[in-house]
């Protein structure tokens, strides 16, 4: 985008589409930092526009773009970007050059296919498209065929480092980073919350993300943990798709505000992809049915070769999941006692 020759005002040159508001905000922040650095050479370089739902209305986005930013890069979620480029003629696309679809598989699984098709139809036929996806299922390949001309596929795999000068065996690479250790624990259904509390207290000085299968589970466990006497000094935050954007942003900020202090974030898969922050532990309270979902979740820890750990809660009837993940090249080991934590007090068991 910086190499564009004589870009005109009020003409969009690039669009970045993200599946969640949190990811769009993060991409916008990174893009802003990069552009600010280059504005020392070109003071007229415009800052990017962030366009996501619930933060402000489409009309407010348009006003900010017209009067303040005059951005040639728009970053946002599918619905809002579709709304802006399809309904408002002020967004000129004659010199459009580049479309980025970030986490394309998640964009499709979240039901944004119609919005993506509408965006693609609205853009000039001659453009560059970058489609980034953790998995390449049939729906992603179909989207690539529909929106890209002569696509080139670049495959990036994650494997363990070579040791003692020996090459890794072909096809034996793990699906998770080598800096990430994956644990499991077998626990009775009626003792899962007990085990969760024990673990959090044993690691209260670390950053922990706990994934649940549904929004209501996040709300219930958030309230339950906050009522426990032992948990009163623990920073517990919740985030899920049914929360409004203000609450979601506040929860994430409260969890991240002090990198040197511990904290617990209870969440759904709304934070399982793309968002970049340092986490010591990723816990999965229930095993996901899709192994790729497991991999995306634990990917919050062990990023960029940093040391991280994950823990999967299983009941005795779910122990076959261990072998299932091994077949998917996700090795698991049982959680040792020294990492599991201390028992709860009787009074806290009654509170639960």
mmCIF file of N, CA and C in Angstrom, residues 224-330:
data_model
loop_
_atom_site.group_PDB
_atom_site.id
_atom_site.type_symbol
_atom_site.label_atom_id
_atom_site.label_comp_id
_atom_site.label_asym_id
_atom_site.label_seq_id
_atom_site.Cartn_x
_atom_site.Cartn_y
_atom_site.Cartn_z
ATOM 1 N N UNK A 224 -19.828 -18.443 39.687
ATOM 2 C CA UNK A 224 -19.489 -19.437 40.713
ATOM 3 C C UNK A 224 -18.105 -19.180 41.299
ATOM 4 N N UNK A 225 -17.134 -18.920 40.456
ATOM 5 C CA UNK A 225 -15.770 -18.699 40.940
ATOM 6 C C UNK A 225 -15.661 -17.425 41.766
ATOM 7 N N UNK A 226 -16.387 -16.387 41.356
ATOM 8 C CA UNK A 226 -16.309 -15.118 42.073
ATOM 9 C C UNK A 226 -16.951 -15.180 43.454
ATOM 10 N N UNK A 227 -17.792 -16.182 43.703
ATOM 11 C CA UNK A 227 -18.441 -16.329 45.006
ATOM 12 C C UNK A 227 -17.578 -17.089 46.015
ATOM 13 N N UNK A 228 -16.530 -17.733 45.556
ATOM 14 C CA UNK A 228 -15.687 -18.529 46.441
ATOM 15 C C UNK A 228 -14.744 -17.646 47.248
ATOM 16 N N UNK A 229 -14.630 -17.948 48.530
ATOM 17 C CA UNK A 229 -13.777 -17.173 49.427
ATOM 18 C C UNK A 229 -12.336 -17.140 48.945
ATOM 19 N N UNK A 230 -11.817 -18.283 48.539
ATOM 20 C CA UNK A 230 -10.415 -18.375 48.132
ATOM 21 C C UNK A 230 -10.112 -17.618 46.843
ATOM 22 N N UNK A 231 -11.146 -17.320 46.069
ATOM 23 C CA UNK A 231 -10.933 -16.714 44.756
ATOM 24 C C UNK A 231 -11.088 -15.201 44.766
ATOM 25 N N UNK A 232 -11.333 -14.621 45.926
ATOM 26 C CA UNK A 232 -11.655 -13.192 45.983
ATOM 27 C C UNK A 232 -10.512 -12.299 45.502
ATOM 28 N N UNK A 233 -9.283 -12.754 45.653
ATOM 29 C CA UNK A 233 -8.143 -11.940 45.237
ATOM 30 C C UNK A 233 -7.638 -12.310 43.840
ATOM 31 N N UNK A 234 -8.356 -13.214 43.178
ATOM 32 C CA UNK A 234 -7.958 -13.632 41.831
ATOM 33 C C UNK A 234 -8.684 -12.771 40.794
ATOM 34 N N UNK A 235 -7.955 -12.274 39.821
ATOM 35 C CA UNK A 235 -8.527 -11.460 38.746
ATOM 36 C C UNK A 235 -9.242 -12.376 37.752
ATOM 37 N N UNK A 236 -10.578 -12.455 37.871
ATOM 38 C CA UNK A 236 -11.381 -13.340 37.022
ATOM 39 C C UNK A 236 -12.199 -12.498 36.043
ATOM 40 N N UNK A 237 -12.035 -12.743 34.752
ATOM 41 C CA UNK A 237 -12.761 -12.023 33.718
ATOM 42 C C UNK A 237 -13.480 -13.018 32.812
ATOM 43 N N UNK A 238 -14.570 -12.565 32.200
ATOM 44 C CA UNK A 238 -15.334 -13.414 31.281
ATOM 45 C C UNK A 238 -15.521 -12.699 29.947
ATOM 46 N N UNK A 239 -15.557 -13.486 28.881
ATOM 47 C CA UNK A 239 -15.811 -12.915 27.561
ATOM 48 C C UNK A 239 -16.445 -13.975 26.668
ATOM 49 N N UNK A 240 -17.520 -13.594 25.982
ATOM 50 C CA UNK A 240 -18.184 -14.507 25.048
ATOM 51 C C UNK A 240 -18.963 -13.698 24.018
ATOM 52 N N UNK A 241 -19.467 -14.372 23.016
ATOM 53 C CA UNK A 241 -20.080 -13.707 21.875
ATOM 54 C C UNK A 241 -21.363 -12.957 22.153
ATOM 55 N N UNK A 242 -22.049 -13.276 23.249
ATOM 56 C CA UNK A 242 -23.313 -12.607 23.549
ATOM 57 C C UNK A 242 -23.132 -11.351 24.398
ATOM 58 N N UNK A 243 -21.914 -11.064 24.809
ATOM 59 C CA UNK A 243 -21.635 -9.826 25.535
ATOM 60 C C UNK A 243 -21.526 -8.677 24.536
ATOM 61 N N UNK A 244 -21.934 -7.475 24.956
ATOM 62 C CA UNK A 244 -21.765 -6.337 24.060
ATOM 63 C C UNK A 244 -20.288 -5.964 23.973
ATOM 64 N N UNK A 245 -19.955 -5.175 22.960
ATOM 65 C CA UNK A 245 -18.541 -4.904 22.691
ATOM 66 C C UNK A 245 -17.864 -4.170 23.836
ATOM 67 N N UNK A 246 -18.586 -3.297 24.513
ATOM 68 C CA UNK A 246 -17.985 -2.547 25.617
ATOM 69 C C UNK A 246 -17.544 -3.485 26.727
ATOM 70 N N UNK A 247 -18.402 -4.451 27.090
ATOM 71 C CA UNK A 247 -18.052 -5.417 28.136
ATOM 72 C C UNK A 247 -16.914 -6.323 27.691
ATOM 73 N N UNK A 248 -16.946 -6.752 26.442
ATOM 74 C CA UNK A 248 -15.891 -7.629 25.932
ATOM 75 C C UNK A 248 -14.538 -6.933 25.977
ATOM 76 N N UNK A 249 -14.500 -5.697 25.524
ATOM 77 C CA UNK A 249 -13.239 -4.945 25.516
ATOM 78 C C UNK A 249 -12.740 -4.701 26.931
ATOM 79 N N UNK A 250 -13.669 -4.375 27.843
ATOM 80 C CA UNK A 250 -13.289 -4.120 29.234
ATOM 81 C C UNK A 250 -12.725 -5.376 29.888
ATOM 82 N N UNK A 251 -13.364 -6.522 29.650
ATOM 83 C CA UNK A 251 -12.893 -7.783 30.226
ATOM 84 C C UNK A 251 -11.492 -8.127 29.727
ATOM 85 N N UNK A 252 -11.285 -7.973 28.429
ATOM 86 C CA UNK A 252 -9.977 -8.293 27.855
ATOM 87 C C UNK A 252 -8.905 -7.347 28.379
ATOM 88 N N UNK A 253 -9.240 -6.064 28.486
ATOM 89 C CA UNK A 253 -8.285 -5.082 29.016
ATOM 90 C C UNK A 253 -7.932 -5.387 30.468
ATOM 91 N N UNK A 254 -8.942 -5.747 31.275
ATOM 92 C CA UNK A 254 -8.698 -6.059 32.687
ATOM 93 C C UNK A 254 -7.831 -7.300 32.851
ATOM 94 N N UNK A 255 -8.000 -8.251 31.941
ATOM 95 C CA UNK A 255 -7.188 -9.471 31.991
ATOM 96 C C UNK A 255 -5.734 -9.181 31.615
ATOM 97 N N UNK A 256 -5.538 -8.280 30.657
ATOM 98 C CA UNK A 256 -4.197 -8.035 30.119
ATOM 99 C C UNK A 256 -3.468 -6.871 30.768
ATOM 100 N N UNK A 257 -4.146 -6.079 31.588
ATOM 101 C CA UNK A 257 -3.608 -4.782 32.003
ATOM 102 C C UNK A 257 -2.267 -4.854 32.719
ATOM 103 N N UNK A 258 -1.989 -5.905 33.464
ATOM 104 C CA UNK A 258 -0.702 -6.044 34.148
ATOM 105 C C UNK A 258 -0.084 -7.381 33.759
ATOM 106 N N UNK A 259 0.887 -7.338 32.870
ATOM 107 C CA UNK A 259 1.490 -8.571 32.351
ATOM 108 C C UNK A 259 2.224 -9.356 33.420
ATOM 109 N N UNK A 260 2.618 -8.688 34.503
ATOM 110 C CA UNK A 260 3.394 -9.354 35.554
ATOM 111 C C UNK A 260 2.522 -9.949 36.651
ATOM 112 N N UNK A 261 1.213 -9.772 36.547
ATOM 113 C CA UNK A 261 0.296 -10.327 37.541
ATOM 114 C C UNK A 261 -0.567 -11.410 36.902
ATOM 115 N N UNK A 262 -1.012 -12.345 37.735
ATOM 116 C CA UNK A 262 -1.845 -13.423 37.231
ATOM 117 C C UNK A 262 -3.250 -12.963 36.896
ATOM 118 N N UNK A 263 -3.981 -13.814 36.224
ATOM 119 C CA UNK A 263 -5.362 -13.516 35.870
ATOM 120 C C UNK A 263 -5.987 -14.709 35.183
ATOM 121 N N UNK A 264 -7.321 -14.762 35.218
ATOM 122 C CA UNK A 264 -8.057 -15.868 34.615
ATOM 123 C C UNK A 264 -9.095 -15.296 33.664
ATOM 124 N N UNK A 265 -9.097 -15.761 32.428
ATOM 125 C CA UNK A 265 -10.084 -15.346 31.435
ATOM 126 C C UNK A 265 -10.926 -16.553 31.052
ATOM 127 N N UNK A 266 -12.216 -16.514 31.418
ATOM 128 C CA UNK A 266 -13.159 -17.565 31.035
ATOM 129 C C UNK A 266 -13.810 -17.138 29.725
ATOM 130 N N UNK A 267 -13.819 -18.012 28.727
ATOM 131 C CA UNK A 267 -14.257 -17.552 27.412
ATOM 132 C C UNK A 267 -14.781 -18.692 26.544
ATOM 133 N N UNK A 268 -15.396 -18.303 25.445
ATOM 134 C CA UNK A 268 -15.758 -19.234 24.376
ATOM 135 C C UNK A 268 -14.708 -19.087 23.273
ATOM 136 N N UNK A 269 -14.979 -19.654 22.116
ATOM 137 C CA UNK A 269 -14.003 -19.611 21.023
ATOM 138 C C UNK A 269 -13.852 -18.234 20.393
ATOM 139 N N UNK A 270 -14.517 -17.231 20.954
ATOM 140 C CA UNK A 270 -14.398 -15.878 20.416
ATOM 141 C C UNK A 270 -12.958 -15.368 20.513
ATOM 142 N N UNK A 271 -12.149 -15.936 21.425
ATOM 143 C CA UNK A 271 -10.745 -15.520 21.529
ATOM 144 C C UNK A 271 -9.785 -16.648 21.147
ATOM 145 N N UNK A 272 -10.292 -17.654 20.440
ATOM 146 C CA UNK A 272 -9.436 -18.802 20.125
ATOM 147 C C UNK A 272 -8.559 -18.584 18.901
ATOM 148 N N UNK A 273 -8.822 -17.526 18.133
ATOM 149 C CA UNK A 273 -8.094 -17.356 16.875
ATOM 150 C C UNK A 273 -7.536 -15.945 16.737
ATOM 151 N N UNK A 274 -6.299 -15.893 16.268
ATOM 152 C CA UNK A 274 -5.733 -14.633 15.810
ATOM 153 C C UNK A 274 -5.242 -13.692 16.887
ATOM 154 N N UNK A 275 -6.005 -13.500 17.959
ATOM 155 C CA UNK A 275 -5.650 -12.509 18.966
ATOM 156 C C UNK A 275 -4.327 -12.892 19.614
ATOM 157 N N UNK A 276 -3.432 -11.921 19.724
ATOM 158 C CA UNK A 276 -2.073 -12.193 20.187
ATOM 159 C C UNK A 276 -1.845 -11.578 21.563
ATOM 160 N N UNK A 277 -1.750 -12.402 22.586
ATOM 161 C CA UNK A 277 -1.336 -11.940 23.910
ATOM 162 C C UNK A 277 -0.664 -13.102 24.637
ATOM 163 N N UNK A 278 0.171 -12.766 25.609
ATOM 164 C CA UNK A 278 0.951 -13.783 26.311
ATOM 165 C C UNK A 278 0.101 -14.511 27.343
ATOM 166 N N UNK A 279 0.111 -15.831 27.275
ATOM 167 C CA UNK A 279 -0.646 -16.680 28.195
ATOM 168 C C UNK A 279 0.257 -17.819 28.655
ATOM 169 N N UNK A 280 0.188 -18.146 29.952
ATOM 170 C CA UNK A 280 0.975 -19.264 30.478
ATOM 171 C C UNK A 280 0.272 -20.604 30.293
ATOM 172 N N UNK A 281 -1.063 -20.595 30.546
ATOM 173 C CA UNK A 281 -1.843 -21.833 30.492
ATOM 174 C C UNK A 281 -3.123 -21.632 29.692
ATOM 175 N N UNK A 282 -3.454 -22.638 28.895
ATOM 176 C CA UNK A 282 -4.764 -22.711 28.241
ATOM 177 C C UNK A 282 -5.463 -23.954 28.758
ATOM 178 N N UNK A 283 -6.640 -23.771 29.378
ATOM 179 C CA UNK A 283 -7.426 -24.888 29.906
ATOM 180 C C UNK A 283 -8.658 -25.088 29.042
ATOM 181 N N UNK A 284 -9.002 -26.347 28.792
ATOM 182 C CA UNK A 284 -10.233 -26.673 28.070
ATOM 183 C C UNK A 284 -11.106 -27.499 29.001
ATOM 184 N N UNK A 285 -12.182 -26.862 29.469
ATOM 185 C CA UNK A 285 -13.048 -27.491 30.469
ATOM 186 C C UNK A 285 -13.801 -28.681 29.888
ATOM 187 N N UNK A 286 -14.069 -28.633 28.607
ATOM 188 C CA UNK A 286 -14.722 -29.739 27.889
ATOM 189 C C UNK A 286 -13.955 -29.992 26.600
ATOM 190 N N UNK A 287 -13.824 -31.248 26.184
ATOM 191 C CA UNK A 287 -13.098 -31.528 24.940
ATOM 192 C C UNK A 287 -13.907 -31.109 23.719
ATOM 193 N N UNK A 288 -13.330 -30.346 22.808
ATOM 194 C CA UNK A 288 -14.046 -29.974 21.582
ATOM 195 C C UNK A 288 -14.163 -31.174 20.649
ATOM 196 N N UNK A 289 -15.243 -31.234 19.899
ATOM 197 C CA UNK A 289 -15.445 -32.359 18.979
ATOM 198 C C UNK A 289 -14.515 -32.287 17.776
ATOM 199 N N UNK A 290 -14.104 -31.091 17.417
ATOM 200 C CA UNK A 290 -13.228 -30.903 16.262
ATOM 201 C C UNK A 290 -11.786 -30.741 16.742
ATOM 202 N N UNK A 291 -10.866 -31.628 16.344
ATOM 203 C CA UNK A 291 -9.480 -31.510 16.805
ATOM 204 C C UNK A 291 -8.816 -30.207 16.382
ATOM 205 N N UNK A 292 -9.228 -29.639 15.240
ATOM 206 C CA UNK A 292 -8.644 -28.368 14.821
ATOM 207 C C UNK A 292 -9.014 -27.260 15.795
ATOM 208 N N UNK A 293 -10.197 -27.373 16.409
ATOM 209 C CA UNK A 293 -10.623 -26.406 17.421
ATOM 210 C C UNK A 293 -9.703 -26.487 18.638
ATOM 211 N N UNK A 294 -9.346 -27.719 19.012
ATOM 212 C CA UNK A 294 -8.403 -27.907 20.127
ATOM 213 C C UNK A 294 -7.081 -27.205 19.816
ATOM 214 N N UNK A 295 -6.587 -27.395 18.615
ATOM 215 C CA UNK A 295 -5.297 -26.825 18.222
ATOM 216 C C UNK A 295 -5.344 -25.303 18.224
ATOM 217 N N UNK A 296 -6.444 -24.726 17.724
ATOM 218 C CA UNK A 296 -6.572 -23.268 17.710
ATOM 219 C C UNK A 296 -6.602 -22.711 19.127
ATOM 220 N N UNK A 297 -7.297 -23.404 20.027
ATOM 221 C CA UNK A 297 -7.393 -22.933 21.408
ATOM 222 C C UNK A 297 -6.036 -22.936 22.098
ATOM 223 N N UNK A 298 -5.349 -24.070 22.057
ATOM 224 C CA UNK A 298 -4.062 -24.157 22.757
ATOM 225 C C UNK A 298 -3.022 -23.248 22.114
ATOM 226 N N UNK A 299 -3.295 -22.809 20.894
ATOM 227 C CA UNK A 299 -2.378 -21.894 20.224
ATOM 228 C C UNK A 299 -2.261 -20.543 20.891
ATOM 229 N N UNK A 300 -3.139 -20.252 21.872
ATOM 230 C CA UNK A 300 -2.999 -19.000 22.624
ATOM 231 C C UNK A 300 -1.732 -19.020 23.474
ATOM 232 N N UNK A 301 -1.256 -20.217 23.846
ATOM 233 C CA UNK A 301 -0.012 -20.355 24.619
ATOM 234 C C UNK A 301 1.077 -20.899 23.701
ATOM 235 N N UNK A 302 2.324 -20.731 24.097
ATOM 236 C CA UNK A 302 3.430 -21.242 23.293
ATOM 237 C C UNK A 302 3.596 -20.534 21.972
ATOM 238 N N UNK A 303 3.196 -19.254 21.904
ATOM 239 C CA UNK A 303 3.312 -18.493 20.656
ATOM 240 C C UNK A 303 4.728 -17.943 20.498
ATOM 241 N N UNK A 304 5.197 -17.886 19.270
ATOM 242 C CA UNK A 304 6.506 -17.301 18.940
ATOM 243 C C UNK A 304 7.623 -17.922 19.773
ATOM 244 N N UNK A 305 7.557 -19.253 19.933
ATOM 245 C CA UNK A 305 8.575 -20.027 20.658
ATOM 246 C C UNK A 305 8.640 -19.720 22.151
ATOM 247 N N UNK A 306 7.605 -19.055 22.684
ATOM 248 C CA UNK A 306 7.546 -18.852 24.129
ATOM 249 C C UNK A 306 7.018 -20.115 24.794
ATOM 250 N N UNK A 307 7.493 -20.386 26.011
ATOM 251 C CA UNK A 307 7.081 -21.579 26.729
ATOM 252 C C UNK A 307 5.632 -21.437 27.186
ATOM 253 N N UNK A 308 4.818 -22.440 26.928
ATOM 254 C CA UNK A 308 3.415 -22.428 27.344
ATOM 255 C C UNK A 308 2.929 -23.832 27.613
ATOM 256 N N UNK A 309 1.771 -23.926 28.273
ATOM 257 C CA UNK A 309 1.204 -25.233 28.617
ATOM 258 C C UNK A 309 -0.301 -25.210 28.409
ATOM 259 N N UNK A 310 -0.861 -26.395 28.173
ATOM 260 C CA UNK A 310 -2.312 -26.524 28.056
ATOM 261 C C UNK A 310 -2.776 -27.707 28.894
ATOM 262 N N UNK A 311 -4.034 -27.639 29.328
ATOM 263 C CA UNK A 311 -4.614 -28.710 30.143
ATOM 264 C C UNK A 311 -6.020 -29.009 29.650
ATOM 265 N N UNK A 312 -6.280 -30.275 29.388
ATOM 266 C CA UNK A 312 -7.585 -30.729 28.922
ATOM 267 C C UNK A 312 -8.272 -31.529 30.022
ATOM 268 N N UNK A 313 -9.489 -31.127 30.394
ATOM 269 C CA UNK A 313 -10.283 -31.843 31.393
ATOM 270 C C UNK A 313 -11.075 -32.956 30.702
ATOM 271 N N UNK A 314 -10.952 -34.171 31.208
ATOM 272 C CA UNK A 314 -11.681 -35.315 30.661
ATOM 273 C C UNK A 314 -12.286 -36.141 31.787
ATOM 274 N N UNK A 315 -13.444 -36.742 31.518
ATOM 275 C CA UNK A 315 -13.993 -37.735 32.439
ATOM 276 C C UNK A 315 -13.472 -39.111 32.008
ATOM 277 N N UNK A 316 -13.703 -40.128 32.841
ATOM 278 C CA UNK A 316 -13.221 -41.474 32.508
ATOM 279 C C UNK A 316 -13.812 -41.974 31.189
ATOM 280 N N UNK A 317 -15.048 -41.596 30.906
ATOM 281 C CA UNK A 317 -15.697 -42.046 29.673
ATOM 282 C C UNK A 317 -15.167 -41.320 28.437
ATOM 283 N N UNK A 318 -14.395 -40.273 28.662
ATOM 284 C CA UNK A 318 -13.855 -39.503 27.538
ATOM 285 C C UNK A 318 -12.368 -39.775 27.298
ATOM 286 N N UNK A 319 -11.809 -40.781 27.976
ATOM 287 C CA UNK A 319 -10.366 -40.999 27.877
ATOM 288 C C UNK A 319 -9.915 -41.419 26.473
ATOM 289 N N UNK A 320 -10.841 -41.898 25.647
ATOM 290 C CA UNK A 320 -10.486 -42.248 24.263
ATOM 291 C C UNK A 320 -10.056 -41.015 23.467
ATOM 292 N N UNK A 321 -10.406 -39.847 23.970
ATOM 293 C CA UNK A 321 -10.044 -38.598 23.300
ATOM 294 C C UNK A 321 -8.524 -38.414 23.251
ATOM 295 N N UNK A 322 -7.829 -39.018 24.224
ATOM 296 C CA UNK A 322 -6.366 -38.912 24.270
ATOM 297 C C UNK A 322 -5.752 -39.557 23.032
ATOM 298 N N UNK A 323 -6.191 -40.783 22.732
ATOM 299 C CA UNK A 323 -5.688 -41.478 21.550
ATOM 300 C C UNK A 323 -6.142 -40.793 20.269
ATOM 301 N N UNK A 324 -7.353 -40.240 20.309
ATOM 302 C CA UNK A 324 -7.886 -39.524 19.153
ATOM 303 C C UNK A 324 -6.983 -38.344 18.794
ATOM 304 N N UNK A 325 -6.547 -37.588 19.809
ATOM 305 C CA UNK A 325 -5.672 -36.449 19.556
ATOM 306 C C UNK A 325 -4.279 -36.892 19.106
ATOM 307 N N UNK A 326 -3.819 -38.013 19.640
ATOM 308 C CA UNK A 326 -2.509 -38.517 19.210
ATOM 309 C C UNK A 326 -2.513 -38.847 17.720
ATOM 310 N N UNK A 327 -3.631 -39.375 17.237
ATOM 311 C CA UNK A 327 -3.752 -39.662 15.806
ATOM 312 C C UNK A 327 -3.707 -38.379 14.982
ATOM 313 N N UNK A 328 -4.113 -37.280 15.609
ATOM 314 C CA UNK A 328 -4.086 -35.973 14.949
ATOM 315 C C UNK A 328 -2.771 -35.242 15.210
ATOM 316 N N UNK A 329 -1.767 -35.992 15.690
ATOM 317 C CA UNK A 329 -0.428 -35.458 15.955
ATOM 318 C C UNK A 329 -0.421 -34.413 17.063
ATOM 319 N N UNK A 330 -1.249 -34.645 18.088
ATOM 320 C CA UNK A 330 -1.254 -33.797 19.278
ATOM 321 C C UNK A 330 -0.912 -34.687 20.474
#
